[in-house]
PDB file of C-alpha atoms in Angstrom:
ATOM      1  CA  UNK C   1     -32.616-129.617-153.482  1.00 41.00           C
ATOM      2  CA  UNK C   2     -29.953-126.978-152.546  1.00 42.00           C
ATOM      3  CA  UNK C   3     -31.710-122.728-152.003  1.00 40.00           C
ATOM      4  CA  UNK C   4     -29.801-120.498-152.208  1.00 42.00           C
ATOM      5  CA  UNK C   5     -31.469-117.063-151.638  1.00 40.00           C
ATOM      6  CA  UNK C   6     -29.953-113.327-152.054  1.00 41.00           C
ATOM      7  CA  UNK C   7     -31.897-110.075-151.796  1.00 38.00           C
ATOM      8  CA  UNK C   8     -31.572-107.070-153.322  1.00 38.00           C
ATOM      9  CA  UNK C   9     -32.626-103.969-151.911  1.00 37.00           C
ATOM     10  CA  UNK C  10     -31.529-100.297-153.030  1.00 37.00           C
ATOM     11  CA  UNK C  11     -31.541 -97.521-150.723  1.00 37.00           C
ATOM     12  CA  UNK C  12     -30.471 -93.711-150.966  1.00 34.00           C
ATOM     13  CA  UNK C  13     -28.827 -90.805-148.978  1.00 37.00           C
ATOM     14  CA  UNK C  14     -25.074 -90.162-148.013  1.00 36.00           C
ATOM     15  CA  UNK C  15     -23.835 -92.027-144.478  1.00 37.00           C
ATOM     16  CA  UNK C  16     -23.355 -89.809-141.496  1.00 38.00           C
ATOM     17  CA  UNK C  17     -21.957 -91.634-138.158  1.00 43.00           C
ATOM     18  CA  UNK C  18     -19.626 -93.862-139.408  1.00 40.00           C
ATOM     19  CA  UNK C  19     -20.248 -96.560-136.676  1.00 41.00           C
ATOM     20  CA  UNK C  20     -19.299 -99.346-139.456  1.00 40.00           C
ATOM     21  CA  UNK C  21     -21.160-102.984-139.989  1.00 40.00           C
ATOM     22  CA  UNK C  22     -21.262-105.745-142.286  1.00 38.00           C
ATOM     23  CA  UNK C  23     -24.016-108.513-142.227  1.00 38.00           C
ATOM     24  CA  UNK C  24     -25.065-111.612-144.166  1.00 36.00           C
ATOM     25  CA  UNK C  25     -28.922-111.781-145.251  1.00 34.00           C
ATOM     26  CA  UNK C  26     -29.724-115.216-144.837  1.00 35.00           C
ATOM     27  CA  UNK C  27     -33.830-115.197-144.087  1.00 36.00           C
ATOM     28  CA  UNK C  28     -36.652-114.203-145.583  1.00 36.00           C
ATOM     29  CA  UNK C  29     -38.331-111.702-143.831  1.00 39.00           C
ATOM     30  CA  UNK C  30     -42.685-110.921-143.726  1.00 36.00           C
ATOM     31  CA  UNK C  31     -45.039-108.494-145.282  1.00 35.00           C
ATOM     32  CA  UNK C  32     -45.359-106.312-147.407  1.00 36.00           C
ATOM     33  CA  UNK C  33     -42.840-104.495-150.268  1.00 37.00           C
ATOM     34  CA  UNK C  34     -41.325-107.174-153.027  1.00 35.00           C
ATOM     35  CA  UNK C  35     -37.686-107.935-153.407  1.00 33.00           C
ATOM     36  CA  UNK C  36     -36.606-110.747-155.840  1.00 28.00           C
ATOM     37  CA  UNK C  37     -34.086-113.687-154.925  1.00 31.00           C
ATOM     38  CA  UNK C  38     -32.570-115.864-157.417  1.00 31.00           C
ATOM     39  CA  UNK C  39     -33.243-119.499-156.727  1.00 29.00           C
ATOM     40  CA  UNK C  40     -30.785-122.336-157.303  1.00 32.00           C
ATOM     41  CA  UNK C  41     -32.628-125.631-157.181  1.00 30.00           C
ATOM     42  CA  UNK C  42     -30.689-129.207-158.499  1.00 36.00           C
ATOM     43  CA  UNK C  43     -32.497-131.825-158.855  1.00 37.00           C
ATOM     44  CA  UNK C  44     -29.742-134.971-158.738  1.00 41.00           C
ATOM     45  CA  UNK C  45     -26.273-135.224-159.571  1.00 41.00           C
ATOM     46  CA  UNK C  46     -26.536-134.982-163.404  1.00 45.00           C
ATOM     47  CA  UNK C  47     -29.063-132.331-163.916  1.00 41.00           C
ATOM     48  CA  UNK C  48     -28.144-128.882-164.562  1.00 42.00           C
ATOM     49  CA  UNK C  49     -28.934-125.927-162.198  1.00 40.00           C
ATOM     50  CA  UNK C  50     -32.237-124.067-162.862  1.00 37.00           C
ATOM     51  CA  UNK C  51     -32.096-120.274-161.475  1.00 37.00           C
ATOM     52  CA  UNK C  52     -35.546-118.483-161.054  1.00 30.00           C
ATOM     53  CA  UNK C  53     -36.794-115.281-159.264  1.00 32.00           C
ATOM     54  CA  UNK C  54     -39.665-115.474-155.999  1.00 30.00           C
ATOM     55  CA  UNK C  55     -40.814-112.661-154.017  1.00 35.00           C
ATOM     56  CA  UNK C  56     -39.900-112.397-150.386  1.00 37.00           C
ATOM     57  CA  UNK C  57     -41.458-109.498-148.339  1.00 52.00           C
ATOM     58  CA  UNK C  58     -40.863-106.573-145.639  1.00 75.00           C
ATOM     59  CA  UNK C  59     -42.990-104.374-144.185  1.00 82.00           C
ATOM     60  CA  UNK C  60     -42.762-100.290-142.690  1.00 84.00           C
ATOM     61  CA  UNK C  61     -43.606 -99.135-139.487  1.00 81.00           C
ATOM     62  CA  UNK C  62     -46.271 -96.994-139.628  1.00 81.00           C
ATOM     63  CA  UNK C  63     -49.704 -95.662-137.699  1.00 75.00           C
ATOM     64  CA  UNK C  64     -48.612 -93.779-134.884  1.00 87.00           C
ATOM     65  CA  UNK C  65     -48.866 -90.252-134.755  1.00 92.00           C
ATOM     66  CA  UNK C  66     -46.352 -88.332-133.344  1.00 95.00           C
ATOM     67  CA  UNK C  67     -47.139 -86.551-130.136  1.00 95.00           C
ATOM     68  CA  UNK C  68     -48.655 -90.435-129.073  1.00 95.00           C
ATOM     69  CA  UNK C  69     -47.629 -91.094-125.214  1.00 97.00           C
ATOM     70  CA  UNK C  70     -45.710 -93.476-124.204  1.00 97.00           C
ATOM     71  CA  UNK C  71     -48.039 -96.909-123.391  1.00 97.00           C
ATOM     72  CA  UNK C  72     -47.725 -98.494-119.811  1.00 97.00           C
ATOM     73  CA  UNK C  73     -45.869-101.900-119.308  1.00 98.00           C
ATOM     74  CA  UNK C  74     -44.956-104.123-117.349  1.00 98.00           C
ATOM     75  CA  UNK C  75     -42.345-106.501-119.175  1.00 98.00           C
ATOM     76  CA  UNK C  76     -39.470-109.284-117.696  1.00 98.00           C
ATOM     77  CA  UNK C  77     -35.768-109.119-118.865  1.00 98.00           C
ATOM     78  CA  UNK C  78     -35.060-112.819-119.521  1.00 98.00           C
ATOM     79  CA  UNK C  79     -31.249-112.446-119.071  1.00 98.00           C
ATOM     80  CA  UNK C  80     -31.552-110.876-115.312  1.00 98.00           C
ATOM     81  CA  UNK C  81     -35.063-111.622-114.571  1.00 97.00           C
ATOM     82  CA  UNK C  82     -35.681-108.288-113.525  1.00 98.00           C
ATOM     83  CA  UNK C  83     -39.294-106.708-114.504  1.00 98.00           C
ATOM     84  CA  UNK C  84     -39.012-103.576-116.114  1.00 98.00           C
ATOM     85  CA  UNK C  85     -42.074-100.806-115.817  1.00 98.00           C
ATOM     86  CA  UNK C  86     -42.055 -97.212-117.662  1.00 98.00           C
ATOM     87  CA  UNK C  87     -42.095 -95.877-114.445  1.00 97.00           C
ATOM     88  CA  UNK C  88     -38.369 -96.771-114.089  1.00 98.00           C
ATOM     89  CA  UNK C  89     -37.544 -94.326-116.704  1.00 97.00           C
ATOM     90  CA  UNK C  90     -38.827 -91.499-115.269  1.00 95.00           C
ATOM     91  CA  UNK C  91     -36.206 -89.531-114.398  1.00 95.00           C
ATOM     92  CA  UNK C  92     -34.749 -89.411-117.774  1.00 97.00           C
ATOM     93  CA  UNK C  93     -35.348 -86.577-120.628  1.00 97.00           C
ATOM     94  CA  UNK C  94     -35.707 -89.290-123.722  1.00 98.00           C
ATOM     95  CA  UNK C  95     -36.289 -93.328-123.556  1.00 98.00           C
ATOM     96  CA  UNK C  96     -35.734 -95.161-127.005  1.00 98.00           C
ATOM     97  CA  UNK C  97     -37.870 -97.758-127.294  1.00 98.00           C
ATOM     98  CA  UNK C  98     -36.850-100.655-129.921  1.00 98.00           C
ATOM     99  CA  UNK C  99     -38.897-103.582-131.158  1.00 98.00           C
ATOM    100  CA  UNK C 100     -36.464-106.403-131.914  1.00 98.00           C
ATOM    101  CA  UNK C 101     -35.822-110.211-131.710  1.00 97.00           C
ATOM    102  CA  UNK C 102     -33.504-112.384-132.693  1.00 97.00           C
ATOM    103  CA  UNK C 103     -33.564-114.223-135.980  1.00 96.00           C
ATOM    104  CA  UNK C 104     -34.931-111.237-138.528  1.00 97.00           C
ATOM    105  CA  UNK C 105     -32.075-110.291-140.590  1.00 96.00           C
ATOM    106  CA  UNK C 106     -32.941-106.339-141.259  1.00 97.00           C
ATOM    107  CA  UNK C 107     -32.374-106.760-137.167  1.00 97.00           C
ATOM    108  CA  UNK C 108     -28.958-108.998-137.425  1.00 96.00           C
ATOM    109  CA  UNK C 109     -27.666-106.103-140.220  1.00 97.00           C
ATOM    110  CA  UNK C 110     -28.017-103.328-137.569  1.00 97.00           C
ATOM    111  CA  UNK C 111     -27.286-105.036-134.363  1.00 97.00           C
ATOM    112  CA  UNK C 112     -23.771-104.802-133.669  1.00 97.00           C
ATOM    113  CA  UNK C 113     -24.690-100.662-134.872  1.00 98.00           C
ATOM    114  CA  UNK C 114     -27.321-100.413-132.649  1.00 98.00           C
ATOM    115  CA  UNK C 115     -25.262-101.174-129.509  1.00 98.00           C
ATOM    116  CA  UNK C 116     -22.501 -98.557-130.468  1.00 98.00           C
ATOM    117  CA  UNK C 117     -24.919 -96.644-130.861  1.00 98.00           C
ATOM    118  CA  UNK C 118     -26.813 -97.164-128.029  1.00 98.00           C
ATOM    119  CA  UNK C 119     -23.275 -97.247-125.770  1.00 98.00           C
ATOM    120  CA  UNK C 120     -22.758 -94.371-127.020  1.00 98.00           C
ATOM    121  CA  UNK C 121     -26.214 -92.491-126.392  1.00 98.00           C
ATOM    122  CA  UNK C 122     -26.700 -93.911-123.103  1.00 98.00           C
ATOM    123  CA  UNK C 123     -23.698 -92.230-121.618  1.00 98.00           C
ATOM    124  CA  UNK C 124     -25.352 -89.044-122.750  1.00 97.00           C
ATOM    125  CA  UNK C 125     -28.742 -89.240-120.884  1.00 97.00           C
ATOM    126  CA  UNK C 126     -30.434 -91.184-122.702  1.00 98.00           C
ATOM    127  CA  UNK C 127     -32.704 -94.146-121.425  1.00 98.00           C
ATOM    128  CA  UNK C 128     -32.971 -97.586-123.673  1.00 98.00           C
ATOM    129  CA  UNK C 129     -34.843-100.750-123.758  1.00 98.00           C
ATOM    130  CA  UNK C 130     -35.410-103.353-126.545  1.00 98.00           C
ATOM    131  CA  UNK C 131     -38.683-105.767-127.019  1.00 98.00           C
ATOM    132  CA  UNK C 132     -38.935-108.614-128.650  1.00 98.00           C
ATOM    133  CA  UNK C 133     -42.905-109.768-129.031  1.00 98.00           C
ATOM    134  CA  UNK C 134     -42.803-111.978-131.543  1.00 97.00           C
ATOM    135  CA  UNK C 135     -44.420-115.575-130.901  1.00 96.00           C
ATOM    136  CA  UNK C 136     -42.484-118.555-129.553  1.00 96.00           C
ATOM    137  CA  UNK C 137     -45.223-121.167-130.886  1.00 95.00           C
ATOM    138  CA  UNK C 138     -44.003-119.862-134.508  1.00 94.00           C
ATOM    139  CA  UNK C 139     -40.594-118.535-134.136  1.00 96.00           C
ATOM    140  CA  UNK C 140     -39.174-120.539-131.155  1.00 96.00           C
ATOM    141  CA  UNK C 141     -35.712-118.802-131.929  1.00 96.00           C
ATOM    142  CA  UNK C 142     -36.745-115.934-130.708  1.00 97.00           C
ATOM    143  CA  UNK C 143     -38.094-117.050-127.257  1.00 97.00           C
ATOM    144  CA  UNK C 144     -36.982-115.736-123.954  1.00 98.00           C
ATOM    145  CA  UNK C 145     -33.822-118.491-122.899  1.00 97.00           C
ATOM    146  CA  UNK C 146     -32.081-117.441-126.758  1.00 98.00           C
ATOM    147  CA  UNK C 147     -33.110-113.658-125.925  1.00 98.00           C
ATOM    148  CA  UNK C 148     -30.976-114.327-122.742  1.00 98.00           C
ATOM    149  CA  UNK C 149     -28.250-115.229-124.786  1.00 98.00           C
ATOM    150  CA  UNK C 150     -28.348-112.685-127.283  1.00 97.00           C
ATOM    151  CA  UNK C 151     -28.123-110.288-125.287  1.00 98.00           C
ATOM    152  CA  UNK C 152     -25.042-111.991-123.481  1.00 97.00           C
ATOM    153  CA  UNK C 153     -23.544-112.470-126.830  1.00 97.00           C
ATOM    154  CA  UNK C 154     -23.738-108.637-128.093  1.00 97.00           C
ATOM    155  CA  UNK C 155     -23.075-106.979-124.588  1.00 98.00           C
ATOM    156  CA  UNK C 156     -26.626-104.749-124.977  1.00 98.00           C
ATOM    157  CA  UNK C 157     -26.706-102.191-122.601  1.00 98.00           C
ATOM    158  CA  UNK C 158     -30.160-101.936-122.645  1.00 98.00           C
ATOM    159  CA  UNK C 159     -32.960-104.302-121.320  1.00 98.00           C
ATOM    160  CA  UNK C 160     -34.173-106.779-123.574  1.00 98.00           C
ATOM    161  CA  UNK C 161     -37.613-107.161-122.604  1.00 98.00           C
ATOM    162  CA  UNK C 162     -40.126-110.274-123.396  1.00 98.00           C
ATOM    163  CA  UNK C 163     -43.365-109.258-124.478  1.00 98.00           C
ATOM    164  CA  UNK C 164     -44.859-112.841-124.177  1.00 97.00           C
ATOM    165  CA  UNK C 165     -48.652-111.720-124.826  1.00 96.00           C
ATOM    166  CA  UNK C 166     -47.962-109.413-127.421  1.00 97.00           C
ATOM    167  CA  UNK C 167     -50.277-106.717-125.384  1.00 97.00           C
ATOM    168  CA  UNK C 168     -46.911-104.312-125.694  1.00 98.00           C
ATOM    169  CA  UNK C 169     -46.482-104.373-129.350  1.00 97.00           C
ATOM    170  CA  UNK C 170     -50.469-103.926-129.612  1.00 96.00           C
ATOM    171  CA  UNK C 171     -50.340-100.717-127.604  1.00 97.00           C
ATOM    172  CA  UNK C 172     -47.390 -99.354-129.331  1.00 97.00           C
ATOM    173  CA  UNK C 173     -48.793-100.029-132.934  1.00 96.00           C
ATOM    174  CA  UNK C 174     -45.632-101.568-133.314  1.00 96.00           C
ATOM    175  CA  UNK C 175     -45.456-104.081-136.711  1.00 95.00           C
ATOM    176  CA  UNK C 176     -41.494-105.132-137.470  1.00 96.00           C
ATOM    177  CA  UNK C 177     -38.358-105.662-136.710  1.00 97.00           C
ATOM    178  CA  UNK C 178     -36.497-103.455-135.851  1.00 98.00           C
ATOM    179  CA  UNK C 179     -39.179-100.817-135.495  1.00 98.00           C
ATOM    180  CA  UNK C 180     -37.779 -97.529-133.461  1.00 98.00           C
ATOM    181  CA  UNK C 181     -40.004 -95.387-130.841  1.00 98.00           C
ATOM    182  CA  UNK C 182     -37.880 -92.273-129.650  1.00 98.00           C
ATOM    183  CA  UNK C 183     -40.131 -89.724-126.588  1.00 98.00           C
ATOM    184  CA  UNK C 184     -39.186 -86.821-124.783  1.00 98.00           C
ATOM    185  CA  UNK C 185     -39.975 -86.137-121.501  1.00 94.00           C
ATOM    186  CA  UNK C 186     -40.370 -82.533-120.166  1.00 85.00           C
ATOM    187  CA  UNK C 187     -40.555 -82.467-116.772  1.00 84.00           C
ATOM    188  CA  UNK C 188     -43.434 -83.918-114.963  1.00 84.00           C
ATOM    189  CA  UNK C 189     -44.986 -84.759-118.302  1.00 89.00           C
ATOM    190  CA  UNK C 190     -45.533 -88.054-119.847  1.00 94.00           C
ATOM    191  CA  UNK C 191     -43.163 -89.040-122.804  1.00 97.00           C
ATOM    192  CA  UNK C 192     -44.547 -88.119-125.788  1.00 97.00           C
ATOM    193  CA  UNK C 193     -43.079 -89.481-129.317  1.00 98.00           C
ATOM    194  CA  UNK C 194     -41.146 -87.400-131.453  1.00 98.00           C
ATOM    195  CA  UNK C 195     -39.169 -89.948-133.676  1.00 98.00           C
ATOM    196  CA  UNK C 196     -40.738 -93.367-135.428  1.00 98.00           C
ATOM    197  CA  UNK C 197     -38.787 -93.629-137.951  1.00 97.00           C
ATOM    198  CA  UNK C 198     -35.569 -95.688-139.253  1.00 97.00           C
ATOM    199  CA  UNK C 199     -31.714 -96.260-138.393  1.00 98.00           C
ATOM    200  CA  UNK C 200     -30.497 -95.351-141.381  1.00 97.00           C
ATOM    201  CA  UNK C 201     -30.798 -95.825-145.229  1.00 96.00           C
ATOM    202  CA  UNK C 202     -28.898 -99.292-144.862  1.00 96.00           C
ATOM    203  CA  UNK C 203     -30.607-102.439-145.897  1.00 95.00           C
ATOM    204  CA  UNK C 204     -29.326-106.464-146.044  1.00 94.00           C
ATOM    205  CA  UNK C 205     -27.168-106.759-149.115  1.00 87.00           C
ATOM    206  CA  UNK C 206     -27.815-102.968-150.262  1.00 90.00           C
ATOM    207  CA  UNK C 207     -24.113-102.406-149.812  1.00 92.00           C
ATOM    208  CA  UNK C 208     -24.893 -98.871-148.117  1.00 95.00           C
ATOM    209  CA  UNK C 209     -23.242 -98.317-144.785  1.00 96.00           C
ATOM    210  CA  UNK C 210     -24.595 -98.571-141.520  1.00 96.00           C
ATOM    211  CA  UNK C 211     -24.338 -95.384-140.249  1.00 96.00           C
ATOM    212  CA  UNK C 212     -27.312 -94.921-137.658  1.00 97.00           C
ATOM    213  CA  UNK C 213     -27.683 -91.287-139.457  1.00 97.00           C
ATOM    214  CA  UNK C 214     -31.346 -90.999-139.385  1.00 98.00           C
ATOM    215  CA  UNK C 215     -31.985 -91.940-135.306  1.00 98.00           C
ATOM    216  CA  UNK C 216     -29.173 -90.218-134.275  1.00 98.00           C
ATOM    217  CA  UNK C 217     -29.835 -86.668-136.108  1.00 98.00           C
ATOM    218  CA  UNK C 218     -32.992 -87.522-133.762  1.00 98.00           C
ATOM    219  CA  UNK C 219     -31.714 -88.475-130.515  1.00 98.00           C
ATOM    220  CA  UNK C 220     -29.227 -85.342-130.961  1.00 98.00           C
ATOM    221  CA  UNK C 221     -31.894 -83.047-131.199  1.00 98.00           C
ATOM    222  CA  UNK C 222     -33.945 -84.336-128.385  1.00 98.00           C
ATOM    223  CA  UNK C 223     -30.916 -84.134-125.968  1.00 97.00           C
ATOM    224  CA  UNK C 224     -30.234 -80.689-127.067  1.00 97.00           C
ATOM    225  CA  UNK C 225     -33.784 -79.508-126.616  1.00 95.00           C
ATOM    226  CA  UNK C 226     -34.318 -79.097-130.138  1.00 97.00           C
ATOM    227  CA  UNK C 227     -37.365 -79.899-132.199  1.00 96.00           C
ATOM    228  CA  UNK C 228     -37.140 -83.078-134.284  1.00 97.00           C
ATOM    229  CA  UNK C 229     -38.321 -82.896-138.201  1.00 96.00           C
ATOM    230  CA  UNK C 230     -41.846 -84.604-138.844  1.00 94.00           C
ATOM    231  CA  UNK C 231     -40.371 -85.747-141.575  1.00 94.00           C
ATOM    232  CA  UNK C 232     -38.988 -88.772-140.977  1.00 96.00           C
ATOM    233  CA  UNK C 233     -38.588 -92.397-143.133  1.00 96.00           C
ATOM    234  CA  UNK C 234     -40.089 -95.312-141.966  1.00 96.00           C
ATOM    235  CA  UNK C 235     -38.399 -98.139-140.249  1.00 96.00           C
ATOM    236  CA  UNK C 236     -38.061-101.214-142.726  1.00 95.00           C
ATOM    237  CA  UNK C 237     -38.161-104.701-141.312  1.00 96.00           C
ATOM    238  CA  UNK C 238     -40.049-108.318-140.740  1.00 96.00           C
ATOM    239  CA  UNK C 239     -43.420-108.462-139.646  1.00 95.00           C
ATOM    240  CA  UNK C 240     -44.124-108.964-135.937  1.00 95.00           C
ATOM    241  CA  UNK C 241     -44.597-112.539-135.952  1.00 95.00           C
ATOM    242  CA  UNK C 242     -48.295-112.620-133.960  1.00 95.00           C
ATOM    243  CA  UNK C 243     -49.709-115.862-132.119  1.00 95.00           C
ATOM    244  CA  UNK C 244     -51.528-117.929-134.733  1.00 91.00           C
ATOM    245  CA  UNK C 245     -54.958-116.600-134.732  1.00 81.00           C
ATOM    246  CA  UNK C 246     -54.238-113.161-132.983  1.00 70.00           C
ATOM    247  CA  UNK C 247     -55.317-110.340-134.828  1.00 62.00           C
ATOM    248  CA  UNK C 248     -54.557-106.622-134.373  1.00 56.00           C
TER     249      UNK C 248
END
């Protein structure tokens, strides 16, 4: 039998930086809100296509509270082998911290936006790193050698950090992909969050633009020593993909 599987998913509000993507949705992603995907199964050569709709699922980042201080971790880069520590980031006024891997595609829609983006905040001040937690004994795709080699592929300027026993994501409260933690740091204080919310209104096949409005209204503000809105949208994504029989 030949799939074929599309999702749908409608999203609202007017695009701010243009920084300009298009991406293919191509996998299902995990938990929680229902799109529908039209289904082309044949059967053999002479029977006709039958079309029918299934549910495939996403989930929101949600659960922290904002004010929450930054967790401790200790965490390799697979491309440079370097391990990476909070402690390292110190010195900066804001560190973005992004939940990612490889294969989800709400991640593959934004990447190519996220490292503009990221390029473009980084020259400004601001500290980066992405994690990728998900389990290799389910999603081997997304294991440290091919995290090496995404991060080759799409020149990230940020670490892109293994989180092998899934301790990280645990003390972030982090649950998809991508998922976006943005702290402040005042001085001698610990960074405490003031943005978990999303990129932008864009989805896979919503035909909105990426336009990274949402986190970078946020990182703006931060920079400029401005208070950030508690009103924020949740990050839409997969699920963390957990080792089989780990619960959170």
């Amino acid at each position: 039998m030949a799939l074929r599987l599309r999702l749908k998913v409608s999203s609202i509000g007017p695009p701010f930086l243009q920084l300009g993507s298009s991406a293919t949705f191509s996998q299902a992603c995990s938990v929680s809100k229902q799109s529908f995907h039209p289904l082309r199964l044949q059967r053999n050569k002479n029977s006709s296509p039958t079309r029918f709709l299934v549910r495939a699922a996403r989930i929101e980042s949600k659960g922290v509270t904002l004010g929450f201080r930054a967790p401790q971790f200790q965490l390799p880069e697979p491309l440079t082998g370097k391990v990476w520590t909070l402690e390292d980031f110190e010195s900066y006024p804001a560190l973005l911290v992004m939940f990612m891997c490889n294969h989800c595609p709400f991640v593959k829609h934004l990447k190519k936006d996220i490292v503009k983006l990221t390029k473009f905040y980084m020259k400004k001040g601001l500290a980066v790193i992405a994690i990728s937690s998900n389990s290799v004994a389910t999603h081997p795709q997304d294991g440290p050698e091919l995290m090496a080699e995404d991060a080759k592929l799409f020149d990230y300027p940020f670490p892109y950090l293994y989180d092998e026993v899934q301790d990280v994501a645990r003390d972030f409260g982090a649950v998809c992909t991508p998922e976006f933690y943005l702290f402040k740091k005042d001085g001698r204080r610990p960074f405490e969050l003031v943005y978990h919310g999303q990129f932008d209104d864009s989805r896979p096949s919503s035909n909105v633009p990426v336009t990274g409005r949402d986190l970078s209204l946020a990182i703006d503000r931060v920079l400029s020593g401005q208070p950030v809105p508690s009103e924020q949208k949740p990050s839409v994504g997969c699920s963390i993909k957990w080792h089989p029989g780990k619960k959170f």
